[in-house]
């Protein structure tokens, strides 16, 4: 589990409620079902107009990626690429086909099979690049959904506040209730800004970063496949791939020669 993300979300929510309590307010003032329905319901309805239902469903399923860490297998994949490079250099590219079923990364296995079948590095590069671009577009859409929610929520918070103020103005003669009514109205604004900046936008940023990491790894694999197909020196391939990925894993060394 990603305890950092869980802690950040939990502590952020507690901080908001604690601030209200320490300031002498009532926690019940922050619990407004009508304001919640306006902000969350309105935001999701607007998102449903912007995106189709299947896209929203996929986006909400991807939230688990924020709170549950996936195993980082980048080093193992790099080791496999270097092993294939040395094996191919000694035995030829066709011999690589014998153990492709043992390769852990499906994209690497599929790409190497394509490199064996298609004796044209440019064509192989174009095909795999198109696959990467398509996957990036598929992955990034989830973060766009939460970015949209982060934009809608504050607006519907204002809508909720305006509705609350309209109700207050209808009973303006009851001065005792005006202050309470205004405070209640602005809870909707708090919901809108809070959900946007504490939940929706951070989730969008997290998903976007995970997409970048996945695409970076696939681009790295693609570079390795093309280099192997062109029969480059395995030592050069290793240095090139490590340099390509160093900014993500600063101390990465494969040790795959052994």
mmCIF file of C-alpha atoms in Angstrom, residues 5-256:
data_model
loop_
_atom_site.group_PDB
_atom_site.id
_atom_site.type_symbol
_atom_site.label_atom_id
_atom_site.label_comp_id
_atom_site.label_asym_id
_atom_site.label_seq_id
_atom_site.Cartn_x
_atom_site.Cartn_y
_atom_site.Cartn_z
ATOM 1 C CA UNK A 5 -0.884 8.857 -0.089
ATOM 2 C CA UNK A 6 -3.194 7.417 2.571
ATOM 3 C CA UNK A 7 -1.567 9.543 5.279
ATOM 4 C CA UNK A 8 -1.694 12.707 3.160
ATOM 5 C CA UNK A 9 -5.402 12.328 2.411
ATOM 6 C CA UNK A 10 -6.354 11.350 5.961
ATOM 7 C CA UNK A 11 -4.267 14.072 7.599
ATOM 8 C CA UNK A 12 -5.588 16.684 5.184
ATOM 9 C CA UNK A 13 -9.203 15.870 6.044
ATOM 10 C CA UNK A 14 -8.464 15.781 9.781
ATOM 11 C CA UNK A 15 -6.667 19.117 9.512
ATOM 12 C CA UNK A 16 -9.711 20.806 7.993
ATOM 13 C CA UNK A 17 -12.075 19.540 10.690
ATOM 14 C CA UNK A 18 -9.561 20.185 13.480
ATOM 15 C CA UNK A 19 -9.095 23.776 12.316
ATOM 16 C CA UNK A 20 -12.820 24.362 12.571
ATOM 17 C CA UNK A 21 -12.916 22.798 16.038
ATOM 18 C CA UNK A 22 -9.903 24.709 17.373
ATOM 19 C CA UNK A 23 -11.376 27.949 16.068
ATOM 20 C CA UNK A 24 -14.386 27.444 18.298
ATOM 21 C CA UNK A 25 -16.735 26.276 15.585
ATOM 22 C CA UNK A 26 -19.007 23.283 15.498
ATOM 23 C CA UNK A 27 -18.058 20.245 13.451
ATOM 24 C CA UNK A 28 -21.729 19.789 12.626
ATOM 25 C CA UNK A 29 -21.574 23.027 10.653
ATOM 26 C CA UNK A 30 -19.204 21.311 8.218
ATOM 27 C CA UNK A 31 -21.581 18.398 7.664
ATOM 28 C CA UNK A 32 -24.072 19.667 5.095
ATOM 29 C CA UNK A 33 -25.679 16.889 2.995
ATOM 30 C CA UNK A 34 -27.318 19.362 0.599
ATOM 31 C CA UNK A 35 -24.027 21.125 -0.108
ATOM 32 C CA UNK A 36 -22.343 17.745 -0.573
ATOM 33 C CA UNK A 37 -24.973 16.640 -3.079
ATOM 34 C CA UNK A 38 -24.701 19.873 -5.064
ATOM 35 C CA UNK A 39 -20.892 19.787 -5.268
ATOM 36 C CA UNK A 40 -20.299 16.069 -5.794
ATOM 37 C CA UNK A 41 -23.475 15.335 -7.719
ATOM 38 C CA UNK A 42 -23.062 18.353 -9.969
ATOM 39 C CA UNK A 43 -19.383 17.601 -10.610
ATOM 40 C CA UNK A 44 -20.055 13.998 -11.565
ATOM 41 C CA UNK A 45 -22.993 14.924 -13.792
ATOM 42 C CA UNK A 46 -20.845 17.487 -15.594
ATOM 43 C CA UNK A 47 -18.092 14.888 -16.008
ATOM 44 C CA UNK A 48 -20.605 12.434 -17.412
ATOM 45 C CA UNK A 49 -21.471 14.999 -20.074
ATOM 46 C CA UNK A 50 -17.780 15.508 -20.813
ATOM 47 C CA UNK A 51 -16.746 11.837 -20.822
ATOM 48 C CA UNK A 52 -18.647 8.655 -21.559
ATOM 49 C CA UNK A 53 -19.605 6.258 -18.781
ATOM 50 C CA UNK A 54 -16.962 3.653 -19.611
ATOM 51 C CA UNK A 55 -14.245 6.307 -19.370
ATOM 52 C CA UNK A 56 -15.506 7.423 -15.956
ATOM 53 C CA UNK A 57 -15.686 3.820 -14.791
ATOM 54 C CA UNK A 58 -12.104 3.176 -15.894
ATOM 55 C CA UNK A 59 -10.941 6.386 -14.217
ATOM 56 C CA UNK A 60 -12.489 5.475 -10.862
ATOM 57 C CA UNK A 61 -11.004 1.987 -11.048
ATOM 58 C CA UNK A 62 -7.582 3.534 -11.568
ATOM 59 C CA UNK A 63 -7.818 5.299 -8.179
ATOM 60 C CA UNK A 64 -6.534 2.123 -6.528
ATOM 61 C CA UNK A 65 -3.207 2.733 -8.300
ATOM 62 C CA UNK A 66 -2.806 5.855 -6.156
ATOM 63 C CA UNK A 67 -3.166 4.011 -2.851
ATOM 64 C CA UNK A 68 -1.598 0.663 -3.779
ATOM 65 C CA UNK A 69 1.987 0.625 -5.033
ATOM 66 C CA UNK A 70 2.803 -1.514 -8.034
ATOM 67 C CA UNK A 71 6.017 -3.511 -8.050
ATOM 68 C CA UNK A 72 8.812 -1.607 -9.774
ATOM 69 C CA UNK A 73 10.114 -4.148 -12.287
ATOM 70 C CA UNK A 74 12.142 -1.684 -14.376
ATOM 71 C CA UNK A 75 15.493 -3.075 -13.234
ATOM 72 C CA UNK A 76 14.485 -6.644 -14.076
ATOM 73 C CA UNK A 77 13.305 -5.537 -17.516
ATOM 74 C CA UNK A 78 16.593 -3.755 -18.176
ATOM 75 C CA UNK A 79 18.495 -6.865 -17.130
ATOM 76 C CA UNK A 80 16.419 -8.938 -19.556
ATOM 77 C CA UNK A 81 17.139 -6.497 -22.393
ATOM 78 C CA UNK A 82 20.893 -6.666 -21.750
ATOM 79 C CA UNK A 83 20.797 -10.461 -21.470
ATOM 80 C CA UNK A 84 18.979 -10.658 -24.799
ATOM 81 C CA UNK A 85 21.513 -8.266 -26.331
ATOM 82 C CA UNK A 86 24.478 -10.433 -25.296
ATOM 83 C CA UNK A 87 22.706 -13.648 -26.307
ATOM 84 C CA UNK A 88 21.759 -12.185 -29.685
ATOM 85 C CA UNK A 89 25.319 -10.987 -30.261
ATOM 86 C CA UNK A 90 26.696 -14.494 -29.634
ATOM 87 C CA UNK A 91 24.005 -16.637 -31.248
ATOM 88 C CA UNK A 92 22.156 -14.405 -33.701
ATOM 89 C CA UNK A 93 18.783 -12.683 -33.529
ATOM 90 C CA UNK A 94 16.776 -15.751 -34.569
ATOM 91 C CA UNK A 95 18.086 -17.713 -31.584
ATOM 92 C CA UNK A 96 16.424 -15.227 -29.228
ATOM 93 C CA UNK A 97 13.037 -16.671 -30.151
ATOM 94 C CA UNK A 98 13.778 -19.780 -28.084
ATOM 95 C CA UNK A 99 13.317 -18.105 -24.712
ATOM 96 C CA UNK A 100 10.933 -15.226 -25.464
ATOM 97 C CA UNK A 101 8.254 -17.065 -23.481
ATOM 98 C CA UNK A 102 10.467 -16.601 -20.400
ATOM 99 C CA UNK A 103 10.565 -12.808 -20.759
ATOM 100 C CA UNK A 104 8.563 -11.173 -17.957
ATOM 101 C CA UNK A 105 7.519 -8.036 -19.844
ATOM 102 C CA UNK A 106 4.872 -8.661 -22.556
ATOM 103 C CA UNK A 107 5.841 -5.549 -24.530
ATOM 104 C CA UNK A 108 9.491 -6.633 -24.646
ATOM 105 C CA UNK A 109 8.556 -10.161 -25.734
ATOM 106 C CA UNK A 110 6.132 -8.906 -28.368
ATOM 107 C CA UNK A 111 8.603 -6.325 -29.629
ATOM 108 C CA UNK A 112 11.448 -8.819 -29.914
ATOM 109 C CA UNK A 113 9.186 -11.214 -31.812
ATOM 110 C CA UNK A 114 8.335 -8.386 -34.190
ATOM 111 C CA UNK A 115 12.028 -7.559 -34.593
ATOM 112 C CA UNK A 116 12.695 -11.196 -35.510
ATOM 113 C CA UNK A 117 9.808 -11.370 -37.993
ATOM 114 C CA UNK A 118 10.282 -7.944 -39.629
ATOM 115 C CA UNK A 119 13.751 -7.225 -40.971
ATOM 116 C CA UNK A 120 13.217 -3.476 -40.997
ATOM 117 C CA UNK A 121 14.151 -1.516 -37.849
ATOM 118 C CA UNK A 122 12.341 1.595 -39.059
ATOM 119 C CA UNK A 123 9.081 -0.299 -39.536
ATOM 120 C CA UNK A 124 9.445 -2.048 -36.175
ATOM 121 C CA UNK A 125 10.069 1.315 -34.510
ATOM 122 C CA UNK A 126 7.013 2.871 -36.168
ATOM 123 C CA UNK A 127 4.729 -0.022 -35.180
ATOM 124 C CA UNK A 128 5.830 -0.103 -31.548
ATOM 125 C CA UNK A 129 5.849 3.701 -31.272
ATOM 126 C CA UNK A 130 2.238 3.758 -32.456
ATOM 127 C CA UNK A 131 1.346 1.177 -29.809
ATOM 128 C CA UNK A 132 3.039 3.280 -27.114
ATOM 129 C CA UNK A 133 1.261 6.438 -28.268
ATOM 130 C CA UNK A 134 -2.107 4.671 -28.216
ATOM 131 C CA UNK A 135 -1.505 3.300 -24.711
ATOM 132 C CA UNK A 136 -0.409 6.727 -23.472
ATOM 133 C CA UNK A 137 -3.653 8.243 -24.734
ATOM 134 C CA UNK A 138 -5.635 5.449 -23.071
ATOM 135 C CA UNK A 139 -3.793 5.860 -19.773
ATOM 136 C CA UNK A 140 -3.821 9.657 -19.606
ATOM 137 C CA UNK A 141 -7.603 9.888 -19.976
ATOM 138 C CA UNK A 142 -8.081 8.808 -16.341
ATOM 139 C CA UNK A 143 -6.048 11.753 -15.071
ATOM 140 C CA UNK A 144 -8.038 14.070 -17.351
ATOM 141 C CA UNK A 145 -11.257 12.897 -15.714
ATOM 142 C CA UNK A 146 -9.999 13.914 -12.278
ATOM 143 C CA UNK A 147 -8.601 17.171 -13.633
ATOM 144 C CA UNK A 148 -12.092 17.910 -14.953
ATOM 145 C CA UNK A 149 -13.636 17.046 -11.583
ATOM 146 C CA UNK A 150 -11.111 19.364 -9.959
ATOM 147 C CA UNK A 151 -12.325 22.147 -12.216
ATOM 148 C CA UNK A 152 -16.032 21.503 -11.768
ATOM 149 C CA UNK A 153 -16.072 21.091 -7.971
ATOM 150 C CA UNK A 154 -15.188 24.698 -6.989
ATOM 151 C CA UNK A 155 -17.731 26.020 -9.483
ATOM 152 C CA UNK A 156 -20.497 23.881 -8.035
ATOM 153 C CA UNK A 157 -19.314 24.989 -4.605
ATOM 154 C CA UNK A 158 -20.120 28.539 -5.639
ATOM 155 C CA UNK A 159 -23.474 27.344 -7.000
ATOM 156 C CA UNK A 160 -24.249 25.758 -3.639
ATOM 157 C CA UNK A 161 -23.237 28.936 -1.813
ATOM 158 C CA UNK A 162 -25.459 31.068 -4.048
ATOM 159 C CA UNK A 163 -28.417 28.749 -3.503
ATOM 160 C CA UNK A 164 -27.835 28.955 0.239
ATOM 161 C CA UNK A 165 -27.623 32.754 0.146
ATOM 162 C CA UNK A 166 -30.858 32.950 -1.820
ATOM 163 C CA UNK A 167 -32.581 30.987 0.922
ATOM 164 C CA UNK A 168 -31.045 33.299 3.550
ATOM 165 C CA UNK A 169 -32.281 36.395 1.732
ATOM 166 C CA UNK A 170 -35.794 35.027 1.698
ATOM 167 C CA UNK A 171 -35.735 35.183 5.504
ATOM 168 C CA UNK A 172 -33.577 38.309 5.846
ATOM 169 C CA UNK A 173 -35.815 39.745 8.573
ATOM 170 C CA UNK A 174 -34.762 36.980 10.955
ATOM 171 C CA UNK A 175 -31.324 38.435 11.728
ATOM 172 C CA UNK A 176 -30.492 35.708 14.201
ATOM 173 C CA UNK A 177 -30.584 33.126 11.454
ATOM 174 C CA UNK A 178 -28.786 35.173 8.811
ATOM 175 C CA UNK A 179 -25.291 34.497 10.197
ATOM 176 C CA UNK A 180 -25.960 30.787 10.562
ATOM 177 C CA UNK A 181 -27.465 30.650 7.090
ATOM 178 C CA UNK A 182 -24.504 32.408 5.475
ATOM 179 C CA UNK A 183 -22.049 30.100 7.264
ATOM 180 C CA UNK A 184 -23.999 27.094 6.058
ATOM 181 C CA UNK A 185 -24.078 28.445 2.518
ATOM 182 C CA UNK A 186 -20.315 28.814 2.371
ATOM 183 C CA UNK A 187 -19.792 25.205 3.421
ATOM 184 C CA UNK A 188 -20.597 24.366 -0.201
ATOM 185 C CA UNK A 189 -17.677 26.540 -1.301
ATOM 186 C CA UNK A 190 -15.466 24.735 1.207
ATOM 187 C CA UNK A 191 -16.593 21.384 -0.190
ATOM 188 C CA UNK A 192 -15.869 22.479 -3.742
ATOM 189 C CA UNK A 193 -12.396 23.849 -3.056
ATOM 190 C CA UNK A 194 -11.578 21.038 -0.626
ATOM 191 C CA UNK A 195 -12.569 18.168 -2.899
ATOM 192 C CA UNK A 196 -10.783 19.787 -5.845
ATOM 193 C CA UNK A 197 -7.475 20.523 -4.141
ATOM 194 C CA UNK A 198 -7.296 17.713 -1.606
ATOM 195 C CA UNK A 199 -8.711 14.828 -3.634
ATOM 196 C CA UNK A 200 -9.421 15.324 -7.344
ATOM 197 C CA UNK A 201 -6.383 17.296 -8.527
ATOM 198 C CA UNK A 202 -3.818 15.351 -6.448
ATOM 199 C CA UNK A 203 -5.233 12.076 -7.782
ATOM 200 C CA UNK A 204 -5.011 13.471 -11.324
ATOM 201 C CA UNK A 205 -1.377 14.442 -10.794
ATOM 202 C CA UNK A 206 -0.518 11.061 -9.309
ATOM 203 C CA UNK A 207 -2.128 9.150 -12.182
ATOM 204 C CA UNK A 208 -0.410 11.378 -14.724
ATOM 205 C CA UNK A 209 2.988 10.674 -13.161
ATOM 206 C CA UNK A 210 2.330 6.932 -13.163
ATOM 207 C CA UNK A 211 1.411 7.134 -16.842
ATOM 208 C CA UNK A 212 4.661 8.956 -17.590
ATOM 209 C CA UNK A 213 6.610 6.262 -15.743
ATOM 210 C CA UNK A 214 4.907 3.485 -17.728
ATOM 211 C CA UNK A 215 5.476 5.231 -21.055
ATOM 212 C CA UNK A 216 9.090 6.015 -20.186
ATOM 213 C CA UNK A 217 9.727 2.347 -19.462
ATOM 214 C CA UNK A 218 8.139 1.303 -22.760
ATOM 215 C CA UNK A 219 10.199 3.851 -24.665
ATOM 216 C CA UNK A 220 13.256 2.430 -22.938
ATOM 217 C CA UNK A 221 12.275 -1.091 -23.998
ATOM 218 C CA UNK A 222 11.704 0.147 -27.553
ATOM 219 C CA UNK A 223 15.184 1.638 -27.691
ATOM 220 C CA UNK A 224 16.597 -1.678 -26.506
ATOM 221 C CA UNK A 225 14.662 -3.689 -29.098
ATOM 222 C CA UNK A 226 15.825 -1.523 -31.986
ATOM 223 C CA UNK A 227 19.422 -1.558 -30.751
ATOM 224 C CA UNK A 228 19.380 -5.355 -30.496
ATOM 225 C CA UNK A 229 17.848 -5.701 -33.960
ATOM 226 C CA UNK A 230 20.579 -3.472 -35.379
ATOM 227 C CA UNK A 231 23.179 -5.682 -33.653
ATOM 228 C CA UNK A 232 24.751 -2.886 -31.647
ATOM 229 C CA UNK A 233 27.437 -3.713 -29.103
ATOM 230 C CA UNK A 234 25.692 -4.988 -25.924
ATOM 231 C CA UNK A 235 27.954 -2.865 -23.712
ATOM 232 C CA UNK A 236 26.937 0.211 -25.699
ATOM 233 C CA UNK A 237 23.274 -0.797 -25.431
ATOM 234 C CA UNK A 238 23.574 -1.116 -21.663
ATOM 235 C CA UNK A 239 25.218 2.276 -21.242
ATOM 236 C CA UNK A 240 22.678 3.890 -23.547
ATOM 237 C CA UNK A 241 19.688 2.433 -21.721
ATOM 238 C CA UNK A 242 21.068 3.226 -18.279
ATOM 239 C CA UNK A 243 21.746 6.812 -19.352
ATOM 240 C CA UNK A 244 18.244 7.017 -20.861
ATOM 241 C CA UNK A 245 16.657 5.947 -17.587
ATOM 242 C CA UNK A 246 19.105 7.401 -15.066
ATOM 243 C CA UNK A 247 17.033 10.471 -14.254
ATOM 244 C CA UNK A 248 14.281 8.144 -13.014
ATOM 245 C CA UNK A 249 16.467 5.693 -11.094
ATOM 246 C CA UNK A 250 19.666 7.550 -10.372
ATOM 247 C CA UNK A 251 21.678 4.565 -9.150
ATOM 248 C CA UNK A 252 20.436 2.012 -11.665
ATOM 249 C CA UNK A 253 22.977 -0.616 -12.743
ATOM 250 C CA UNK A 254 21.863 -3.877 -14.266
ATOM 251 C CA UNK A 255 24.866 -6.148 -13.807
ATOM 252 C CA UNK A 256 23.435 -8.234 -16.636
#
